[in-house]
Short mmCIF file of C-alpha atoms and ligand atoms in Angstrom, two decimals:
data_model
loop_
_atom_site.label_atom_id
_atom_site.label_comp_id
_atom_site.label_asym_id
_atom_site.label_seq_id
_atom_site.Cartn_x
_atom_site.Cartn_y
_atom_site.Cartn_z
CA UNK B 1 -11.75 -39.26 14.14
CA UNK B 2 -9.86 -39.87 17.34
CA UNK B 3 -11.46 -39.14 20.70
CA UNK B 4 -9.59 -39.01 23.99
CA UNK B 5 -10.66 -39.52 27.59
CA UNK B 6 -9.03 -40.60 30.85
CA UNK B 7 -9.97 -41.46 34.43
CA UNK B 8 -13.31 -43.14 33.69
CA UNK B 9 -13.50 -44.60 37.23
CA UNK B 10 -16.50 -46.74 36.34
CA UNK B 11 -16.68 -48.21 39.86
CA UNK B 12 -18.94 -45.18 40.33
CA UNK B 13 -22.32 -46.19 38.85
CA UNK B 14 -22.80 -42.66 37.40
CA UNK B 15 -19.56 -43.07 35.46
CA UNK B 16 -20.48 -46.55 34.23
CA UNK B 17 -23.80 -45.08 33.10
CA UNK B 18 -21.93 -42.33 31.21
CA UNK B 19 -19.93 -44.99 29.37
CA UNK B 20 -23.07 -46.99 28.54
CA UNK B 21 -24.85 -43.89 27.20
CA UNK B 22 -21.82 -43.01 25.11
CA UNK B 23 -21.70 -46.53 23.73
CA UNK B 24 -25.40 -46.49 22.77
CA UNK B 25 -25.60 -42.92 21.42
CA UNK B 26 -23.66 -43.33 18.23
CA UNK B 27 -24.50 -46.91 17.29
CA UNK B 28 -22.15 -49.80 16.61
CA UNK B 29 -18.70 -49.57 14.99
CA UNK B 30 -18.92 -48.60 11.34
CA UNK B 31 -22.38 -47.03 11.83
CA UNK B 32 -20.95 -43.50 11.68
CA UNK B 33 -18.97 -41.92 8.87
CA UNK B 34 -15.39 -43.11 8.59
CA UNK B 35 -13.41 -44.61 11.40
CA UNK B 36 -13.73 -43.62 15.07
CA UNK B 37 -11.03 -44.47 17.58
CA UNK B 38 -11.02 -43.85 21.32
CA UNK B 39 -7.88 -43.38 23.41
CA UNK B 40 -8.38 -44.25 27.09
CA UNK B 41 -5.49 -42.88 29.16
CA UNK B 42 -5.86 -45.11 32.23
CA UNK B 43 -7.85 -45.41 35.47
CA UNK B 44 -10.80 -47.26 34.00
CA UNK B 45 -11.90 -49.16 37.12
CA UNK B 46 -10.66 -50.64 40.35
CA UNK B 47 -11.83 -54.21 39.63
CA UNK B 48 -10.98 -56.36 36.66
CA UNK B 49 -14.69 -57.12 36.15
CA UNK B 50 -15.69 -53.46 35.90
CA UNK B 51 -12.68 -52.90 33.69
CA UNK B 52 -13.78 -55.62 31.26
CA UNK B 53 -17.42 -54.41 31.28
CA UNK B 54 -16.29 -50.87 30.48
CA UNK B 55 -13.92 -51.83 27.70
CA UNK B 56 -16.49 -54.16 26.17
CA UNK B 57 -19.06 -51.35 26.06
CA UNK B 58 -16.54 -48.97 24.49
CA UNK B 59 -15.39 -51.58 21.99
CA UNK B 60 -19.01 -52.03 20.92
CA UNK B 61 -19.14 -48.35 19.96
CA UNK B 62 -15.67 -47.51 18.61
CA UNK B 63 -13.85 -49.02 15.65
CA UNK B 64 -10.68 -49.04 17.77
CA UNK B 65 -10.03 -48.54 21.47
CA UNK B 66 -6.53 -47.88 22.85
CA UNK B 67 -5.56 -48.23 26.50
CA UNK B 68 -2.70 -47.86 29.00
CA UNK B 69 -3.06 -48.86 32.68
CA UNK B 70 -3.44 -46.29 35.42
CA UNK B 71 -2.78 -46.70 39.15
CA UNK B 72 -6.41 -47.46 40.09
CA UNK B 73 -6.51 -50.23 37.49
CA UNK B 74 -3.76 -52.00 39.43
CA UNK B 75 -5.38 -51.81 42.88
CA UNK B 76 -5.99 -55.15 44.54
CA UNK B 77 -8.17 -54.32 47.54
CA UNK B 78 -11.44 -55.45 45.92
CA UNK B 79 -10.10 -58.42 43.94
CA UNK B 80 -10.52 -60.94 46.77
CA UNK B 81 -7.00 -62.36 46.53
CA UNK B 82 -7.34 -63.09 42.79
CA UNK B 83 -3.83 -61.74 42.06
CA UNK B 84 -0.55 -62.19 43.95
CA UNK B 85 0.53 -58.65 43.14
CA UNK B 86 -0.23 -55.70 40.89
CA UNK B 87 2.12 -57.02 38.17
CA UNK B 88 -0.04 -60.14 37.89
CA UNK B 89 -3.12 -57.91 37.62
CA UNK B 90 -1.37 -55.86 34.95
CA UNK B 91 -0.86 -59.04 32.89
CA UNK B 92 -4.53 -59.99 33.45
CA UNK B 93 -5.71 -56.57 32.21
CA UNK B 94 -3.51 -56.73 29.12
CA UNK B 95 -4.84 -60.25 28.43
CA UNK B 96 -8.41 -58.96 28.82
CA UNK B 97 -7.58 -56.22 26.30
CA UNK B 98 -6.34 -58.67 23.71
CA UNK B 99 -9.47 -60.80 24.18
CA UNK B 100 -11.69 -57.73 23.73
CA UNK B 101 -9.74 -56.34 20.77
CA UNK B 102 -8.46 -53.33 22.72
CA UNK B 103 -5.07 -52.06 21.50
CA UNK B 104 -2.29 -51.76 24.07
CA UNK B 105 0.55 -51.37 21.55
CA UNK B 106 1.45 -48.93 18.74
CA UNK B 107 -0.62 -48.84 15.55
CA UNK B 108 -1.18 -46.52 12.58
CA UNK B 109 -4.69 -45.48 11.60
CA UNK B 110 -4.80 -43.52 8.36
CA UNK B 111 -2.07 -40.88 8.70
CA UNK B 112 -2.00 -40.99 12.47
CA UNK B 113 0.28 -43.16 14.60
CA UNK B 114 -1.09 -43.93 18.07
CA UNK B 115 1.48 -45.04 20.66
CA UNK B 116 0.57 -46.07 24.22
CA UNK B 117 3.35 -45.54 26.80
CA UNK B 118 3.54 -47.40 30.10
CA UNK B 119 4.61 -45.25 33.05
CA UNK B 120 4.58 -44.89 36.83
CA UNK B 121 5.36 -41.88 39.03
CA UNK B 122 8.44 -41.18 41.16
CA UNK B 123 8.88 -38.58 43.93
CA UNK B 124 11.93 -36.98 42.36
CA UNK B 125 9.73 -35.84 39.45
CA UNK B 126 8.80 -32.96 41.75
CA UNK B 127 11.46 -30.26 41.37
CA UNK B 128 9.54 -27.32 42.87
CA UNK B 129 9.75 -25.75 46.31
CA UNK B 130 7.60 -27.38 49.01
CA UNK B 131 4.83 -25.51 50.81
CA UNK B 132 5.88 -25.50 54.48
CA UNK B 133 3.41 -23.09 56.03
CA UNK B 134 1.02 -25.96 56.72
CA UNK B 135 1.45 -29.55 57.83
CA UNK B 136 0.68 -31.63 54.77
CA UNK B 137 -0.40 -35.29 55.30
CA UNK B 138 2.26 -37.82 54.25
CA UNK B 139 2.18 -39.42 50.80
CA UNK B 140 1.37 -42.76 52.43
CA UNK B 141 -1.66 -41.19 54.13
CA UNK B 142 -2.87 -39.24 51.13
CA UNK B 143 -2.24 -41.67 48.28
CA UNK B 144 -4.07 -45.02 48.42
CA UNK B 145 -1.67 -46.65 45.94
CA UNK B 146 0.76 -47.32 48.79
CA UNK B 147 -1.79 -49.70 50.35
CA UNK B 148 -3.99 -50.75 47.45
CA UNK B 149 -1.17 -51.89 45.14
CA UNK B 150 1.28 -54.69 45.94
CA UNK B 151 4.64 -54.91 44.21
CA UNK B 152 7.35 -57.55 44.01
CA UNK B 153 9.86 -56.85 46.81
CA UNK B 154 12.61 -55.51 44.57
CA UNK B 155 10.31 -52.79 43.21
CA UNK B 156 8.52 -51.64 46.34
CA UNK B 157 11.14 -49.66 48.22
CA UNK B 158 13.22 -47.54 45.87
CA UNK B 159 11.59 -44.31 44.69
CA UNK B 160 12.47 -44.60 41.01
CA UNK B 161 12.40 -48.41 40.65
CA UNK B 162 8.73 -48.61 39.65
CA UNK B 163 8.94 -45.64 37.30
CA UNK B 164 11.96 -47.23 35.61
CA UNK B 165 10.33 -50.67 35.48
CA UNK B 166 7.20 -49.33 33.76
CA UNK B 167 9.27 -47.19 31.39
CA UNK B 168 11.32 -50.25 30.36
CA UNK B 169 8.10 -52.12 29.47
CA UNK B 170 7.93 -49.83 26.43
CA UNK B 171 11.22 -51.21 25.05
CA UNK B 172 9.45 -54.28 23.70
CA UNK B 173 7.56 -51.96 21.34
CA UNK B 174 10.67 -50.20 19.97
CA UNK B 175 10.51 -51.86 16.54
CA UNK B 176 6.75 -51.30 16.27
CA UNK B 177 7.24 -47.64 17.25
CA UNK B 178 9.85 -47.18 14.49
CA UNK B 179 7.42 -48.74 11.98
CA UNK B 180 4.59 -46.46 13.11
CA UNK B 181 6.89 -43.40 12.88
CA UNK B 182 7.79 -44.30 9.27
CA UNK B 183 4.17 -44.76 8.21
CA UNK B 184 2.55 -41.77 9.99
CA UNK B 185 2.28 -38.06 9.26
CA UNK B 186 1.20 -37.21 12.79
CA UNK B 187 1.78 -39.02 16.07
CA UNK B 188 -0.30 -39.22 19.21
CA UNK B 189 1.46 -40.72 22.23
CA UNK B 190 -0.42 -41.29 25.46
CA UNK B 191 0.18 -42.30 29.08
CA UNK B 192 -1.73 -42.30 32.33
CA UNK B 193 0.85 -40.29 34.27
CA UNK B 194 2.06 -36.74 33.79
CA UNK B 195 5.22 -36.14 31.75
CA UNK B 196 6.09 -32.57 32.89
CA UNK B 197 5.53 -30.77 36.16
CA UNK B 198 4.19 -27.63 34.49
CA UNK B 199 1.19 -29.71 33.36
CA UNK B 200 -0.01 -29.59 36.98
CA UNK B 201 -0.95 -26.43 38.90
CA UNK B 202 1.63 -25.04 41.35
CA UNK B 203 1.65 -26.47 44.89
CA UNK B 204 0.12 -23.38 46.48
CA UNK B 205 -2.99 -23.91 44.31
CA UNK B 206 -3.52 -27.54 45.38
CA UNK B 207 -5.61 -28.93 48.23
CA UNK B 208 -2.86 -31.53 48.52
CA UNK B 209 0.32 -29.53 47.91
CA UNK B 210 2.50 -32.67 47.73
CA UNK B 211 0.51 -33.97 44.77
CA UNK B 212 3.43 -33.44 42.31
CA UNK B 213 5.35 -36.20 44.15
CA UNK B 214 2.84 -38.87 43.06
CA UNK B 215 1.87 -37.92 39.54
CA UNK B 216 4.66 -37.96 37.02
CA UNK B 217 7.74 -39.42 35.44
CA UNK B 218 10.83 -37.87 33.90
CA UNK B 219 11.44 -41.15 32.04
CA UNK B 220 8.09 -40.69 30.33
CA UNK B 221 8.88 -37.19 29.06
CA UNK B 222 12.29 -38.39 27.79
CA UNK B 223 10.65 -41.28 25.95
CA UNK B 224 7.87 -39.29 24.34
CA UNK B 225 10.31 -36.54 23.25
CA UNK B 226 12.44 -39.22 21.55
CA UNK B 227 9.36 -40.45 19.68
CA UNK B 228 8.31 -36.96 18.58
CA UNK B 229 11.93 -35.86 17.93
CA UNK B 230 11.55 -34.67 14.36
CA UNK B 231 7.82 -33.99 14.24
CA UNK B 232 6.67 -31.17 12.00
CA UNK B 233 4.78 -28.21 13.49
CA UNK B 234 1.40 -29.29 14.87
CA UNK B 235 2.06 -32.99 14.24
CA UNK B 236 2.85 -34.08 17.83
CA UNK B 237 0.37 -34.63 20.62
CA UNK B 238 0.60 -36.35 23.99
CA UNK B 239 -2.51 -37.30 25.98
CA UNK B 240 -2.26 -38.02 29.70
CA UNK B 241 -4.52 -38.40 32.75
CA UNK B 242 -4.30 -39.02 36.51
CA UNK B 243 -4.51 -35.52 38.07
CA UNK B 244 -8.11 -34.96 36.86
CA UNK B 245 -7.25 -31.43 35.70
CA UNK B 246 -8.53 -30.77 32.17
CA UNK B 247 -5.57 -29.55 30.15
CA UNK B 248 -4.73 -28.37 26.62
CA UNK B 249 -1.47 -26.55 26.03
CA UNK B 250 1.57 -26.62 23.76
CA UNK B 251 5.03 -26.91 25.36
CA UNK B 252 8.17 -26.93 23.17
CA UNK B 253 6.31 -28.05 20.07
CA UNK B 254 4.21 -30.81 21.63
CA UNK B 255 0.54 -30.42 22.44
CA UNK B 256 -0.41 -31.91 25.82
CA UNK B 257 -4.05 -32.82 26.48
CA UNK B 258 -5.88 -34.20 29.49
CA UNK B 259 -9.60 -34.94 29.16
CA UNK B 260 -10.67 -36.71 32.38
CA UNK B 261 -14.18 -37.86 33.20
CA UNK B 262 -13.06 -37.76 36.87
CA UNK B 263 -15.21 -38.44 39.95
CA UNK B 264 -18.93 -37.52 40.05
CA UNK B 265 -18.25 -35.09 42.95
CA UNK B 266 -15.57 -33.32 40.90
CA UNK B 267 -17.94 -32.91 37.97
CA UNK B 268 -20.56 -31.40 40.30
CA UNK B 269 -18.05 -28.81 41.50
CA UNK B 270 -17.20 -28.16 37.85
CA UNK B 271 -13.55 -27.58 38.63
CA UNK B 272 -11.69 -30.36 37.01
CA UNK B 273 -13.66 -33.19 35.46
CA UNK B 274 -15.04 -32.78 31.99
CA UNK B 275 -18.52 -33.88 31.04
CA UNK B 276 -20.46 -32.40 28.13
CA UNK B 277 -17.47 -32.12 25.78
CA UNK B 278 -16.11 -35.59 26.50
CA UNK B 279 -14.73 -37.63 24.97
CA UNK B 280 -12.71 -34.83 23.37
CA UNK B 281 -12.24 -35.12 19.59
CA UNK B 282 -8.52 -34.43 19.25
CA UNK B 283 -8.20 -35.56 15.62
CA UNK B 284 -10.33 -35.35 12.52
CA UNK B 285 -8.22 -35.91 9.40
CA UNK B 286 -5.56 -33.93 11.28
CA UNK B 287 -5.23 -32.63 14.84
CA UNK B 288 -8.18 -30.50 15.91
CA UNK B 289 -6.86 -26.90 15.99
CA UNK B 290 -9.43 -25.92 18.61
CA UNK B 291 -7.89 -25.67 22.09
CA UNK B 292 -10.52 -27.01 24.43
CA UNK B 293 -11.81 -25.19 27.53
CA UNK B 294 -9.72 -26.21 30.52
CA UNK B 295 -9.57 -23.92 33.54
CA UNK B 296 -5.96 -24.55 34.59
CA UNK B 297 -4.26 -24.66 31.23
CA UNK B 298 -6.21 -21.51 30.27
CA UNK B 299 -4.84 -19.92 33.44
CA UNK B 300 -1.25 -20.93 32.68
CA UNK B 301 -1.56 -19.94 29.04
CA UNK B 302 -2.08 -16.39 30.40
CA UNK B 303 -0.14 -16.36 33.68
CA UNK B 304 3.46 -17.19 34.42
CA UNK B 305 4.22 -20.09 36.73
CA UNK B 306 5.76 -18.91 40.03
CA UNK B 307 6.93 -22.05 41.86
CA UNK B 308 9.03 -19.95 44.26
CA UNK B 309 5.82 -18.46 45.63
CA UNK B 310 4.53 -20.84 48.30
CA UNK B 311 1.86 -18.59 49.76
CA UNK B 312 -1.31 -20.68 49.72
CA UNK B 313 -4.10 -19.72 47.32
CA UNK B 314 -7.12 -18.44 49.33
CA UNK B 315 -9.20 -21.59 48.79
CA UNK B 316 -6.32 -23.80 49.91
CA UNK B 317 -5.64 -21.66 53.00
CA UNK B 318 -9.34 -21.84 53.88
CA UNK B 319 -9.38 -25.61 53.44
CA UNK B 320 -6.33 -26.08 55.66
CA UNK B 321 -7.62 -23.84 58.44
CA UNK B 322 -10.93 -25.73 58.40
CA UNK B 323 -9.40 -29.22 58.58
CA UNK B 324 -5.99 -28.72 60.15
CA UNK B 325 -6.20 -25.50 62.18
CA UNK B 326 -4.29 -22.26 61.53
CA UNK B 327 -1.11 -22.37 59.42
CA UNK B 328 2.04 -23.27 61.40
CA UNK B 329 3.94 -20.24 60.13
CA UNK B 330 0.95 -17.93 59.77
CA UNK B 331 2.96 -14.84 60.78
CA UNK B 332 5.66 -15.26 58.14
CA UNK B 333 3.02 -15.96 55.52
CA UNK B 334 1.12 -12.79 56.38
CA UNK B 335 4.18 -10.58 56.40
CA UNK B 336 5.71 -11.96 53.20
FE1 FE2 P 1 -4.62 -42.15 38.35
#
């Protein structure tokens, strides 16, 4: 069996507790029937110490644990100057993984190939019309990565430089990926960031309508499509994380799944974080045909996407009028 989860955020004690309970519940590796693997699609913890504690607990429960780094994993603000920049922390996390026996490269288990893909977001990933009826806080204000991560100078300024840098990190696995493709009947690729914009709700539905500018990568979609290029029907799956929206939908022959634990406050509101059904069992001697309950992908499996429509959803309009006053172009919005 292969289970998937993302966005564990175990700096929250409730989330660390969830991991510990999960680790205890099913006994040590090999205690269950067959082989159980867990795919962790990034954002484990903000500090290296919590990261290592989390992965150690998971490794004590699962026969294999796979991981790719998320943005929170590369934050430096609580590391006390331990790393010069986020690249040095990235190396430290990958070293911790090899010490703990956590896989960060491609590997075949039974008939299934599991391939982690490094990625980072770029603004130009967002191709949809902006919401301009309200004043949306800047990306630098809304997204802590701009302060909590530090990058080498040549990577910090250009929009696509980081996305390209992270994408290129996958090149070192090209031979291993080819091997895995030869040996496997099905393939599961996974990343922290989002590969396609339609895997995120439209801007008018979002409390932060500029969210699509800090979530995804076109390079990632290109790379995962190349890996799944001649997959048979139902044999290709990509797992992602980051936006904390549960997701399960098939786009052009590839199944896309997000199964985030998310923040405790999100689980309480029951809108995006999963809980009872996590980690989600995506594979049991073949991909699980059951599409799992996810509010937004259920919505888009039934309703067409209308990115041209920028009229705020009622809950977003209410949120903006509470925190930012009435919409700037309220009249046009009402009459349209
Ligand atoms: Fe994230």
